[in-house]
mmCIF file of C-alpha atoms in Angstrom:
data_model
loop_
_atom_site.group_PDB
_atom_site.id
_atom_site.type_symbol
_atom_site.label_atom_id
_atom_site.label_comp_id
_atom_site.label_asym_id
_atom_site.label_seq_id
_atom_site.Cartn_x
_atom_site.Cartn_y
_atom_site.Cartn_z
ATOM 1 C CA UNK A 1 15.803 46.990 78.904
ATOM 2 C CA UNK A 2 16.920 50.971 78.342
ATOM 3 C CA UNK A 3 16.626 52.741 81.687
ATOM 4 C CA UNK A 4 16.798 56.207 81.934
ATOM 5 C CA UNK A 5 17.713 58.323 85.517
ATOM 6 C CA UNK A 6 17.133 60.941 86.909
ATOM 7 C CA UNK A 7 19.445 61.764 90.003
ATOM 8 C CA UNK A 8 19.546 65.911 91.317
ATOM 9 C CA UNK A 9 23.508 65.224 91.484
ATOM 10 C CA UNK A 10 25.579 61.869 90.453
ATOM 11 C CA UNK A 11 29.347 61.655 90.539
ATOM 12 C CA UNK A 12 31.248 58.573 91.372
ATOM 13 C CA UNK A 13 33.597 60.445 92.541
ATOM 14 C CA UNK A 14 31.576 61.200 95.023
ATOM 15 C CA UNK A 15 28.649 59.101 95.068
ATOM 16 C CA UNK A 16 28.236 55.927 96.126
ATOM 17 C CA UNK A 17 24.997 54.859 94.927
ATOM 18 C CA UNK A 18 26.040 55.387 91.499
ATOM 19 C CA UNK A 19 27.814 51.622 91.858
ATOM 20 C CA UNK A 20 24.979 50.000 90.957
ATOM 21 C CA UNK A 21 24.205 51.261 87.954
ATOM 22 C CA UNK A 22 27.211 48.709 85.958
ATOM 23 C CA UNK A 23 26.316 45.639 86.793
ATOM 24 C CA UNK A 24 23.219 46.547 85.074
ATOM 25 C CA UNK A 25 25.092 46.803 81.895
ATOM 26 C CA UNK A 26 26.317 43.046 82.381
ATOM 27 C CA UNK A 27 22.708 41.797 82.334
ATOM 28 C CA UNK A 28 21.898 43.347 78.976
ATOM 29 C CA UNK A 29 20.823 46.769 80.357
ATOM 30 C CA UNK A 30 21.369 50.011 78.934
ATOM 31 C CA UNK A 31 21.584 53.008 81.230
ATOM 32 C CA UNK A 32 21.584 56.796 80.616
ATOM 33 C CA UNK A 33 21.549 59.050 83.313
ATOM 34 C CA UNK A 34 20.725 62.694 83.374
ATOM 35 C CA UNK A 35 22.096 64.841 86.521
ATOM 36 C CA UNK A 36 23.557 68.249 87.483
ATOM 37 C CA UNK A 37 27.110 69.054 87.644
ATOM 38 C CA UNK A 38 27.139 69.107 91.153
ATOM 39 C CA UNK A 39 26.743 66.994 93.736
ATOM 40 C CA UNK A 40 24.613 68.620 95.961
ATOM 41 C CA UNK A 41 25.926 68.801 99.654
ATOM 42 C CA UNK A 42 28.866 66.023 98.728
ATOM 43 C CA UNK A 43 30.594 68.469 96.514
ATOM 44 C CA UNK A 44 30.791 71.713 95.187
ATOM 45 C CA UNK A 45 33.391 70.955 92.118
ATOM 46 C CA UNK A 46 31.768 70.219 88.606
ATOM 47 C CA UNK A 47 31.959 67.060 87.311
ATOM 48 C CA UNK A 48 32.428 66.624 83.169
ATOM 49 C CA UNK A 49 29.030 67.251 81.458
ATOM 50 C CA UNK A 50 29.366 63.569 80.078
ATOM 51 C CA UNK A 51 30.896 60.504 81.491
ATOM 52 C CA UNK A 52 30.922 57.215 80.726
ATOM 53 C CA UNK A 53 31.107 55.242 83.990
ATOM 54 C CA UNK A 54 31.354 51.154 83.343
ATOM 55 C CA UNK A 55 28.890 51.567 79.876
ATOM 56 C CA UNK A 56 26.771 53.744 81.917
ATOM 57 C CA UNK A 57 26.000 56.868 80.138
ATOM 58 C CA UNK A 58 25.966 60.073 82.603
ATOM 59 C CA UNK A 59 25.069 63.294 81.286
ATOM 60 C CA UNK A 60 25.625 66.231 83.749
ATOM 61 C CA UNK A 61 23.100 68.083 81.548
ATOM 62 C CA UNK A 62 22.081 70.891 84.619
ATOM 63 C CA UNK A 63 25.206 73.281 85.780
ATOM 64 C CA UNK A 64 23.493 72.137 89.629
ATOM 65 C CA UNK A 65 20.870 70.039 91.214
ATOM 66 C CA UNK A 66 18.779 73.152 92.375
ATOM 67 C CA UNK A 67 18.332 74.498 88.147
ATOM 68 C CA UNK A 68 17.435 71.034 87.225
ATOM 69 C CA UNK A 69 14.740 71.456 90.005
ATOM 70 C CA UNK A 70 13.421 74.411 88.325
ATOM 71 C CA UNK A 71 13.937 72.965 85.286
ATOM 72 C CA UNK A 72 15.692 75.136 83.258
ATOM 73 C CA UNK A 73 14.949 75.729 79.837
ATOM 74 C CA UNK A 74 17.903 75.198 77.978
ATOM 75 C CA UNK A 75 19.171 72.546 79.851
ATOM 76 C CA UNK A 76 16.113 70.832 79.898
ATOM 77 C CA UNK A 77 15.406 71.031 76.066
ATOM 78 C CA UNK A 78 18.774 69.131 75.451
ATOM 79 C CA UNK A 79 17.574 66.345 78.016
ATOM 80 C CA UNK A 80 14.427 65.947 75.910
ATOM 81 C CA UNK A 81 16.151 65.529 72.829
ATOM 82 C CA UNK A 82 18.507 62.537 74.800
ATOM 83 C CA UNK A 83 15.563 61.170 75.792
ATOM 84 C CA UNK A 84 13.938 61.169 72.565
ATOM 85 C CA UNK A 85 17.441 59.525 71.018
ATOM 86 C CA UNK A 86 17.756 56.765 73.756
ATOM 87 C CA UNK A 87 13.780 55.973 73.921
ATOM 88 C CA UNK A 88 13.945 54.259 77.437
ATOM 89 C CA UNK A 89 11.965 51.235 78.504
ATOM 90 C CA UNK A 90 11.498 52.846 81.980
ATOM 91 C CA UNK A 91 12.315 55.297 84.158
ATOM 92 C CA UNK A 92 14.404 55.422 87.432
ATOM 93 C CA UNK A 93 14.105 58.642 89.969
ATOM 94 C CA UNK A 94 16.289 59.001 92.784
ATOM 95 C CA UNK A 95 14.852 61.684 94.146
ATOM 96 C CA UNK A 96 11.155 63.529 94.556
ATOM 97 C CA UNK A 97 13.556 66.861 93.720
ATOM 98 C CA UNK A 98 13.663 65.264 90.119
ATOM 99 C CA UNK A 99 9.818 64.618 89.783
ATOM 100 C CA UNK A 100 9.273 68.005 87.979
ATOM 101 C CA UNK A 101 11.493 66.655 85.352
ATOM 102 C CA UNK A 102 10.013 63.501 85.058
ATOM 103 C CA UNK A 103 6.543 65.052 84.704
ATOM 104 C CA UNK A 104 7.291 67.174 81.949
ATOM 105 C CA UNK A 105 9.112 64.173 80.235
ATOM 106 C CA UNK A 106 6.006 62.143 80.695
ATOM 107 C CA UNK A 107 4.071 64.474 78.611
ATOM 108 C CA UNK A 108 6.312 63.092 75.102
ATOM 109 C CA UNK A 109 7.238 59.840 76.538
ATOM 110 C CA UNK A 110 5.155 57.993 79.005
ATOM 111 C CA UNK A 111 6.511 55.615 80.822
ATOM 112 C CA UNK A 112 6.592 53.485 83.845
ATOM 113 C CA UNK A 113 8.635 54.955 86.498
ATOM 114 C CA UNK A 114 9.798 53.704 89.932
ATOM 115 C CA UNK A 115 11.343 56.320 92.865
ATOM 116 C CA UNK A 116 13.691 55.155 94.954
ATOM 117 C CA UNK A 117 13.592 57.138 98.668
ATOM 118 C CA UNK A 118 16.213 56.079 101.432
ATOM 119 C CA UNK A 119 13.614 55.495 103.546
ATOM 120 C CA UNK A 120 9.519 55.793 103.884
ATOM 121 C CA UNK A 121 10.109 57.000 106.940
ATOM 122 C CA UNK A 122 7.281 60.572 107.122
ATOM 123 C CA UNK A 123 10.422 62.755 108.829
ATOM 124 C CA UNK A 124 12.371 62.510 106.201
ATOM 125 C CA UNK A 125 9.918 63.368 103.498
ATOM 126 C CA UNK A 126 9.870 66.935 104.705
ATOM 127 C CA UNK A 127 11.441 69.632 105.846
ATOM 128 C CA UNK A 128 11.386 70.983 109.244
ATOM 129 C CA UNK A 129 10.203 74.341 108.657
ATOM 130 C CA UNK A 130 7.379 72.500 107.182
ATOM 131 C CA UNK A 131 6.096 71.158 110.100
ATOM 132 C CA UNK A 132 7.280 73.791 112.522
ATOM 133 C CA UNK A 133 9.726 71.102 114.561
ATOM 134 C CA UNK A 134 6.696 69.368 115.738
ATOM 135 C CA UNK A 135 7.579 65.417 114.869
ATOM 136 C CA UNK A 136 3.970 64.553 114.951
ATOM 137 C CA UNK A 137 2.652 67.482 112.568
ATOM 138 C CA UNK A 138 5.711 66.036 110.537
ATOM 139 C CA UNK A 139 4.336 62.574 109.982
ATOM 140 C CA UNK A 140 0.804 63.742 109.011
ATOM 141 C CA UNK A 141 2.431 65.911 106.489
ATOM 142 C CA UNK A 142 5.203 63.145 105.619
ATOM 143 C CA UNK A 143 2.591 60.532 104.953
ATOM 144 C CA UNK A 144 0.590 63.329 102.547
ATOM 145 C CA UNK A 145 4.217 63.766 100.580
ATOM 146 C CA UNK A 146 4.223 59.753 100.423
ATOM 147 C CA UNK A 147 0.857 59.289 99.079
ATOM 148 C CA UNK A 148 1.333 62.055 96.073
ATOM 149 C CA UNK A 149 4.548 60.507 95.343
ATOM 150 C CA UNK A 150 2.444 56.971 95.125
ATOM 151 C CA UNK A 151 0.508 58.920 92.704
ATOM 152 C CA UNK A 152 2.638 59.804 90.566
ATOM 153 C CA UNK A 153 4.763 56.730 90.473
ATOM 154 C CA UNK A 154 4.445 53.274 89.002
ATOM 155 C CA UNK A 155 6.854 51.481 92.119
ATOM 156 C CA UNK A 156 8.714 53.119 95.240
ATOM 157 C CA UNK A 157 12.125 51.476 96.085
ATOM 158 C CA UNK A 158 12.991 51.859 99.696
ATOM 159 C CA UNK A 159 16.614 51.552 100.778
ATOM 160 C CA UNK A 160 15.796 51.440 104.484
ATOM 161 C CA UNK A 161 15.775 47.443 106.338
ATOM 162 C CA UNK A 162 13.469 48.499 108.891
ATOM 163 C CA UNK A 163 10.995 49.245 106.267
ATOM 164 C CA UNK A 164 10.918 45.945 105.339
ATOM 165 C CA UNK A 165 8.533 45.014 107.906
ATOM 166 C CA UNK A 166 5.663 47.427 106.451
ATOM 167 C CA UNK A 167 6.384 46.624 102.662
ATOM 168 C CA UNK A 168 2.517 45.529 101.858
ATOM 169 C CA UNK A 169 1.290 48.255 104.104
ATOM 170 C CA UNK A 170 3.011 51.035 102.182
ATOM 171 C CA UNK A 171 1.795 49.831 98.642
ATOM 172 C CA UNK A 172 -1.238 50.804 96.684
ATOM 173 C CA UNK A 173 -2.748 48.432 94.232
ATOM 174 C CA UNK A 174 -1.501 50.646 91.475
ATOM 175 C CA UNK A 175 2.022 51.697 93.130
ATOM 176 C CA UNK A 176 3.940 48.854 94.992
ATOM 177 C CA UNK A 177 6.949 49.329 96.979
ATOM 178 C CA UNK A 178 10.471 47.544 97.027
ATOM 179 C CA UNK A 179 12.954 46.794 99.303
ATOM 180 C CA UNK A 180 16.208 47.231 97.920
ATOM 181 C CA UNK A 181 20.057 47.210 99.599
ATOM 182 C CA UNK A 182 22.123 50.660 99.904
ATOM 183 C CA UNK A 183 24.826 50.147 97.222
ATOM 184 C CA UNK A 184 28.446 51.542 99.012
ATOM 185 C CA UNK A 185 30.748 49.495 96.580
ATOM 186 C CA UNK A 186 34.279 50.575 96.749
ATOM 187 C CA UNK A 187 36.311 51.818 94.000
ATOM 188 C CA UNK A 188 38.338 49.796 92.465
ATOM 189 C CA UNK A 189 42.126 49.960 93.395
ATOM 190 C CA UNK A 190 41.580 51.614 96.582
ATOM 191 C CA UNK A 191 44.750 51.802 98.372
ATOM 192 C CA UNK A 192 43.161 51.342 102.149
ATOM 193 C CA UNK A 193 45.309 53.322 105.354
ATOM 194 C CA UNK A 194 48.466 50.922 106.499
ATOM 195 C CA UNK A 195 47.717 51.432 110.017
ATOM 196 C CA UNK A 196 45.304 53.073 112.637
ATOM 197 C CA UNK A 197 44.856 56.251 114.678
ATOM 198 C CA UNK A 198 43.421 54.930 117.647
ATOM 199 C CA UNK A 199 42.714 58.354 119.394
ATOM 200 C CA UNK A 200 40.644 59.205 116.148
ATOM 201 C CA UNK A 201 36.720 58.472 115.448
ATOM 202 C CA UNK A 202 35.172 60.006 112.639
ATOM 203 C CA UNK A 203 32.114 61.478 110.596
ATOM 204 C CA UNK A 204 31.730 61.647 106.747
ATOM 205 C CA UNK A 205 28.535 63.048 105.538
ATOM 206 C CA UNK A 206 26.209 66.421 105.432
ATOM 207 C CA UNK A 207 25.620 68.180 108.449
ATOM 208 C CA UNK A 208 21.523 67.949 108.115
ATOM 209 C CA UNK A 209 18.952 66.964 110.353
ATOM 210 C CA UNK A 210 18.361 63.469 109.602
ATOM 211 C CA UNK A 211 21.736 63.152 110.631
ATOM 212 C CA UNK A 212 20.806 64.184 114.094
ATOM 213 C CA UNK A 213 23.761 66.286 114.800
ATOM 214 C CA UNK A 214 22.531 68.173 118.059
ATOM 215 C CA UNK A 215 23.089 65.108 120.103
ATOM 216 C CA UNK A 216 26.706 65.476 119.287
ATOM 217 C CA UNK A 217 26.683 68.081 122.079
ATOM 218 C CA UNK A 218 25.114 65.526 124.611
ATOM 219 C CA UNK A 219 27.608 62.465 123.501
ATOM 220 C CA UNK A 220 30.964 63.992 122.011
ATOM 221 C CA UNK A 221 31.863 65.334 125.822
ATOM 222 C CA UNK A 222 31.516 62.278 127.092
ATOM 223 C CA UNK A 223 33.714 60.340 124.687
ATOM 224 C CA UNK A 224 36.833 63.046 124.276
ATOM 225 C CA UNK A 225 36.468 63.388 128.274
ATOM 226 C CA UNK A 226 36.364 60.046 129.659
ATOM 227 C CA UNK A 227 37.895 57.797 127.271
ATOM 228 C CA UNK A 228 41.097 57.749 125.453
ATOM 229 C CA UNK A 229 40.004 59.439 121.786
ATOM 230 C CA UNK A 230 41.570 62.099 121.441
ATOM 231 C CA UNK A 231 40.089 64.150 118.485
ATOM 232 C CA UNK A 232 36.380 63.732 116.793
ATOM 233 C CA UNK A 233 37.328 64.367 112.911
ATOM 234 C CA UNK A 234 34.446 65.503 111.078
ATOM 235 C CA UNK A 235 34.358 65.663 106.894
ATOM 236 C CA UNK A 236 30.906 67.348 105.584
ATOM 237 C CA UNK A 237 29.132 70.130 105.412
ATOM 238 C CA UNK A 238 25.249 71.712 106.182
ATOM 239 C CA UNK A 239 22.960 73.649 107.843
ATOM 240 C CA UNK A 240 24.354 71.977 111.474
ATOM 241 C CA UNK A 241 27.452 73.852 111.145
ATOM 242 C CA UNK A 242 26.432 75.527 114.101
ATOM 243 C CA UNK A 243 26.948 72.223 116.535
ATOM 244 C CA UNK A 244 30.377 71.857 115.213
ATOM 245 C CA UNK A 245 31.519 75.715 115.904
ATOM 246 C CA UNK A 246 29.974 75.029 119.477
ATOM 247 C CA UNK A 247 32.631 71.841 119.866
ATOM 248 C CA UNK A 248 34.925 73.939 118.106
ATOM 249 C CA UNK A 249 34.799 76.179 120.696
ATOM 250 C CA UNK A 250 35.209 74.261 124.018
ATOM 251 C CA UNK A 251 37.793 71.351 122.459
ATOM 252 C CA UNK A 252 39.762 73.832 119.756
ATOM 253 C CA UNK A 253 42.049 71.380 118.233
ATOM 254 C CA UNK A 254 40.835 68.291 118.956
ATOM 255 C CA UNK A 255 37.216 69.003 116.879
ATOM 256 C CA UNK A 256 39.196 68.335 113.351
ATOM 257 C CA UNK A 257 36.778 69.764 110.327
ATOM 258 C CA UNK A 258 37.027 69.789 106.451
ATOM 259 C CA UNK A 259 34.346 70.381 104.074
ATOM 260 C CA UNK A 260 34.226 67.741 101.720
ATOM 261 C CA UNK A 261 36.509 64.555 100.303
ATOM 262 C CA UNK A 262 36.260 62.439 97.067
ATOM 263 C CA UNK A 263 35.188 59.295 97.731
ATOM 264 C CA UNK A 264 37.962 57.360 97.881
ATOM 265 C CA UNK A 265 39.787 59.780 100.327
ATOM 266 C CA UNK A 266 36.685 59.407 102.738
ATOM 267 C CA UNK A 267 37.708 55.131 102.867
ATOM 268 C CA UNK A 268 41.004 56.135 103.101
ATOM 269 C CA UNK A 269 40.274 58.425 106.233
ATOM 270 C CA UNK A 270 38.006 55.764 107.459
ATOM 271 C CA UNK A 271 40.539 52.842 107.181
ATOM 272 C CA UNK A 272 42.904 54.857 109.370
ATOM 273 C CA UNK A 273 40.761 56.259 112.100
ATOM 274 C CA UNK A 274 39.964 54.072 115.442
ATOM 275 C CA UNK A 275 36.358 53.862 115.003
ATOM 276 C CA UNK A 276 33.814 55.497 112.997
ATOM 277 C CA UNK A 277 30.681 57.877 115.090
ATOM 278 C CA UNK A 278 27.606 58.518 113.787
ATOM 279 C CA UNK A 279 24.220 59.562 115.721
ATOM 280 C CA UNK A 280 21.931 59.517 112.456
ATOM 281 C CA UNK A 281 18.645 57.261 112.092
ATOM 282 C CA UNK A 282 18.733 57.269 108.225
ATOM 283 C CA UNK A 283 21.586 57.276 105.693
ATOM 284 C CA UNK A 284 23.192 54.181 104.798
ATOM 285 C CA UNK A 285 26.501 55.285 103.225
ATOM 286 C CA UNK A 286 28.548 56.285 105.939
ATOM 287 C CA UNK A 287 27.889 52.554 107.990
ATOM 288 C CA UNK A 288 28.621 50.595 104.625
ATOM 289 C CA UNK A 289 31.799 52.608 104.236
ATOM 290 C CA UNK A 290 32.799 51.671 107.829
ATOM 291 C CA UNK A 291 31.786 48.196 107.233
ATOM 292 C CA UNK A 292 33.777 48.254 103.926
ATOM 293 C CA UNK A 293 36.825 49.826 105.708
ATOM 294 C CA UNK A 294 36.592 47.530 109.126
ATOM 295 C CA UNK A 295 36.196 49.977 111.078
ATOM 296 C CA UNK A 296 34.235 49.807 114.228
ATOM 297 C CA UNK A 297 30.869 51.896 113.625
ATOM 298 C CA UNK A 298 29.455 53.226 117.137
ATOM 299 C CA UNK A 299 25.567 54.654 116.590
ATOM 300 C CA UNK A 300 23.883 54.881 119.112
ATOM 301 C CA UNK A 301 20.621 55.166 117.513
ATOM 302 C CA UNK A 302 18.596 51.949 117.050
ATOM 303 C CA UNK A 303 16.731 52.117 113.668
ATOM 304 C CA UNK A 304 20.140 50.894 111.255
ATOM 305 C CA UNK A 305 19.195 47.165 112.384
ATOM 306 C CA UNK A 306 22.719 46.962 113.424
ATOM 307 C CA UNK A 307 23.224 44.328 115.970
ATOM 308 C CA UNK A 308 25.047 45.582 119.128
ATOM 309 C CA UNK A 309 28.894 43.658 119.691
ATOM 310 C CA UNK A 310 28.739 42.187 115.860
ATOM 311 C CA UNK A 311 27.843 45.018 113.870
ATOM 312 C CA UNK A 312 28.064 47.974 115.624
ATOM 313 C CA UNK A 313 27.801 49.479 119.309
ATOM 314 C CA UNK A 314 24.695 50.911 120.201
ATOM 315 C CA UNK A 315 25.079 52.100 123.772
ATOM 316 C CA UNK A 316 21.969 54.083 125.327
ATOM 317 C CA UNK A 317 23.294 56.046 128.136
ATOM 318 C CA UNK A 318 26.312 58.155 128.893
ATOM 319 C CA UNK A 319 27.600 55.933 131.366
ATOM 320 C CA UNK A 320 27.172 53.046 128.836
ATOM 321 C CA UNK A 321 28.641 55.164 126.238
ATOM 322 C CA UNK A 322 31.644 55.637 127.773
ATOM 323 C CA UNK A 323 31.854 51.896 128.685
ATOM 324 C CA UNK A 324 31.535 50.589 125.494
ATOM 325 C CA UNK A 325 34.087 53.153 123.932
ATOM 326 C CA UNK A 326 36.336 52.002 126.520
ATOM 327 C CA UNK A 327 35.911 48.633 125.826
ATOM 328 C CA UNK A 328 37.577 49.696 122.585
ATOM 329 C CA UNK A 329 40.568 50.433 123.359
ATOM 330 C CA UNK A 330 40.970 47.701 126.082
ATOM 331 C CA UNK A 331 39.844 44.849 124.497
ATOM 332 C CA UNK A 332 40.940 43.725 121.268
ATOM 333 C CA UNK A 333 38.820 40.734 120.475
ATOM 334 C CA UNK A 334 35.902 43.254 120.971
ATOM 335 C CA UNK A 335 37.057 45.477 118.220
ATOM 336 C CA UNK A 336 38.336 42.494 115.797
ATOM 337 C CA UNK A 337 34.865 41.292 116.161
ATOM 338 C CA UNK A 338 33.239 44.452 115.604
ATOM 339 C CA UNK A 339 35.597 44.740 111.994
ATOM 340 C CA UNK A 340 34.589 40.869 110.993
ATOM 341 C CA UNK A 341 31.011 41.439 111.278
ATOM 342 C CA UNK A 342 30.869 44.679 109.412
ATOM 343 C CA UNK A 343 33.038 43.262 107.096
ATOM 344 C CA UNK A 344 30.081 40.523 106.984
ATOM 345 C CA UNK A 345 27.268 42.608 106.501
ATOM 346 C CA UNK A 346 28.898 44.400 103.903
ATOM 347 C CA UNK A 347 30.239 41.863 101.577
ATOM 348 C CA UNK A 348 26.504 40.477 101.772
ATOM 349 C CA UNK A 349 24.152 42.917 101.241
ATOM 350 C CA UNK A 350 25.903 46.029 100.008
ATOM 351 C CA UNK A 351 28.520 45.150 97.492
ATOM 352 C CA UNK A 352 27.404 46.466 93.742
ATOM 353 C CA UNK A 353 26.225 43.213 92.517
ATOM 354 C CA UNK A 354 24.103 42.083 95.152
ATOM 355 C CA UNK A 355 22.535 45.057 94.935
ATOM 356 C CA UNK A 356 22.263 45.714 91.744
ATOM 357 C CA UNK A 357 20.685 42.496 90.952
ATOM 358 C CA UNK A 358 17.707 43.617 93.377
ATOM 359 C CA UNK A 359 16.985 46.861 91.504
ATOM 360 C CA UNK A 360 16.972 44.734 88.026
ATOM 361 C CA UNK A 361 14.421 42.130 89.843
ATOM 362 C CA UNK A 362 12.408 45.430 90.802
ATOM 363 C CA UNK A 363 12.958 47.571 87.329
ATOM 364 C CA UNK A 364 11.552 43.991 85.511
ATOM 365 C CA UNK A 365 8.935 43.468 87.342
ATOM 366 C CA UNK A 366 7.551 47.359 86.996
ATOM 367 C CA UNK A 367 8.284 47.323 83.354
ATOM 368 C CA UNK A 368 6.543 44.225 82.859
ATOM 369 C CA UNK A 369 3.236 45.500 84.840
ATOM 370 C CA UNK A 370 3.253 47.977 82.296
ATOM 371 C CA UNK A 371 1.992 50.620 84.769
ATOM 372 C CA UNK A 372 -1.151 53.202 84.576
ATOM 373 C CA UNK A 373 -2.028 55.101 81.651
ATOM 374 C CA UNK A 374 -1.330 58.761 81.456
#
């Protein structure tokens, strides 16, 4: 089977999810990818215009993710003619930004397709400013984004466990949708920290809503004021920049900030900070990287499916917050037990073969449907 993909930025360097794209190789795949130099809020530096990554063919035919949006001529006459050389079996869209692109492909080549979203969750379909911050405008106008996707689309893949549960109710007749694992593989010959910062925890990722940044302000006092961390390290960049400068401004050195790492600096970071802090209800990477890294992952928010004391701490107060943090640095079978069962979930569901042998299952079961005519 010949996939083709369309992702609005892919670098290994700095992308996880491009992991599981080799292992398709193994099992007789071949897989060309078309992307944009850039990696969108992960990086600003320009990746090669071709790589090939483990037989997987990347071309980084758009100078950024927002011009292969808007499709750009130029580029986008050279992507035709790759996609008229590698005449795919399917296609494979990582993003509604790329959609434009795979319409206008469509028109020479049609084929089934299948979009993979992190999660189906209506919030994180749209942007805020389009439904004026009001959550519940957002999900009527989040569920309208899902159903023109489920138009356009042969499958959905969803990356998100808790919308396993709601699987048959999301599908159509004439546009199923998947479950499939977050990949967070690590690179090989990653040379992990030698030993700990206990008075660090640490973020890696964009500073966006869905990572729910504003409740830093409510949770980061408590932690740097009544237990022993001593700095909040935070690696990433976005819109929230603005919560950060506030921290900035009331803890001076001990907020720590830097814009953006390769990927195998951010394991190395997270193998030698004390525990790992994230307040986001979507986004798998940064929790598989913990997991990866044994590092303790505190998130307070409930929607990961983490379970509390095995997989992660989810405390729901301040007063429990500052407990369980605590807890941390007094207890050491607590935080051994909190590395195993990361380590656990990881090595289970989010290494590159386990998933990667879920998105073949999914890929040859949409190619073999065949799909609606155009």
């Amino acid at each position: 089977m010949k996939i083709l993909a369309l992702y609005p930025g892919l670098n290994p360097a700095f992308d996880e999810v491009a992991y599981a794209l080799p292992p398709l190789i193994a099992h007789g795949c071949q897989v060309r990818v078309i992307t944009s130099q850039v990696s969108a809020l992960k990086s600003s530096e320009l990746g090669n215009t071709f790589e090939d990554f483990g037989g997987v063919e990347i071309y980084r035919s758009y100078a950024d993710p927002w011009k292969m949006i808007a499709l750009d001529p130029a580029s986008t006459a050279e992507v035709q003619r790759l996609v008229a050389e590698f005449q795919p079996d399917l296609f494979l869209v990582n993003s509604p930004h790329c959609l434009p692109l795979l319409r206008l492909l469509r028109r020479h080549h049609w084929l089934p397709a299948v979009l993979r979203l992190e999660s189906a969750d209506p919030l994180t379909l749209v942007r805020r400013r389009n439904y004026l911050g009001f959550p519940p405008l957002g999900r009527v106008v989040g569920r309208g984004y899902w159903n023109r996707y489920a138009r356009e689309v042969e499958a959905i893949m969803v990356n998100d466990p808790p919308d396993l549960h709601h699987l048959v109710r999301l599908g159509r007749p004439d546009c199923p949708v998947y479950y499939a694992a977050h990949c967070a593989q690590q690179p090989a010959g990653v040379a992990l920290a030698a030993s700990r910062d206990m008075g660090q925890m640490i973020y890696i990722g964009s500073l966006i809503r869905h990572k729910n940044c504003d409740a830093w302000l409510r949770n980061v006092p408590v932690i740097l004021e009544q237990t022993p961390t001593e700095r909040f390290t935070v690696i990433g960049r976005g819109p929230f920049q603005h919560v950060l400068d506030t921290l900035k401004q009331r803890y001076g050195a001990r907020i720590e900030h830097i814009t953006g790492v390769t990927r195998v600096e951010a394991l190395q970071r997270l193998s030698g900070a004390g525990f790992a802090y994230t307040e986001a209800t979507t986004g798998w990477g940064f929790l598989c990287d913990a997991w990866s890294t044994n590092t303790p992952v505190l998130c307070p928010q409930s929607t990961f499916g983490v379970v509390p004391g095995w997989t992660g701490m989810m405390p729901q107060t301040p007063a429990a917050l500052a407990k369980t943090v605590r807890r941390l640095y007094d207890d050491p079978d607590y935080y051994q037990t909190l590395q195993q069962g990361g380590a656990t979930r990881y090595q289970s569901e989010h290494v590159a073969e386990v998933v990667a042998r879920q998105y073949l299952q999914i890929l040859r079961e949409v190619a073999a449907a065949g799909g609606r005519a155009a």
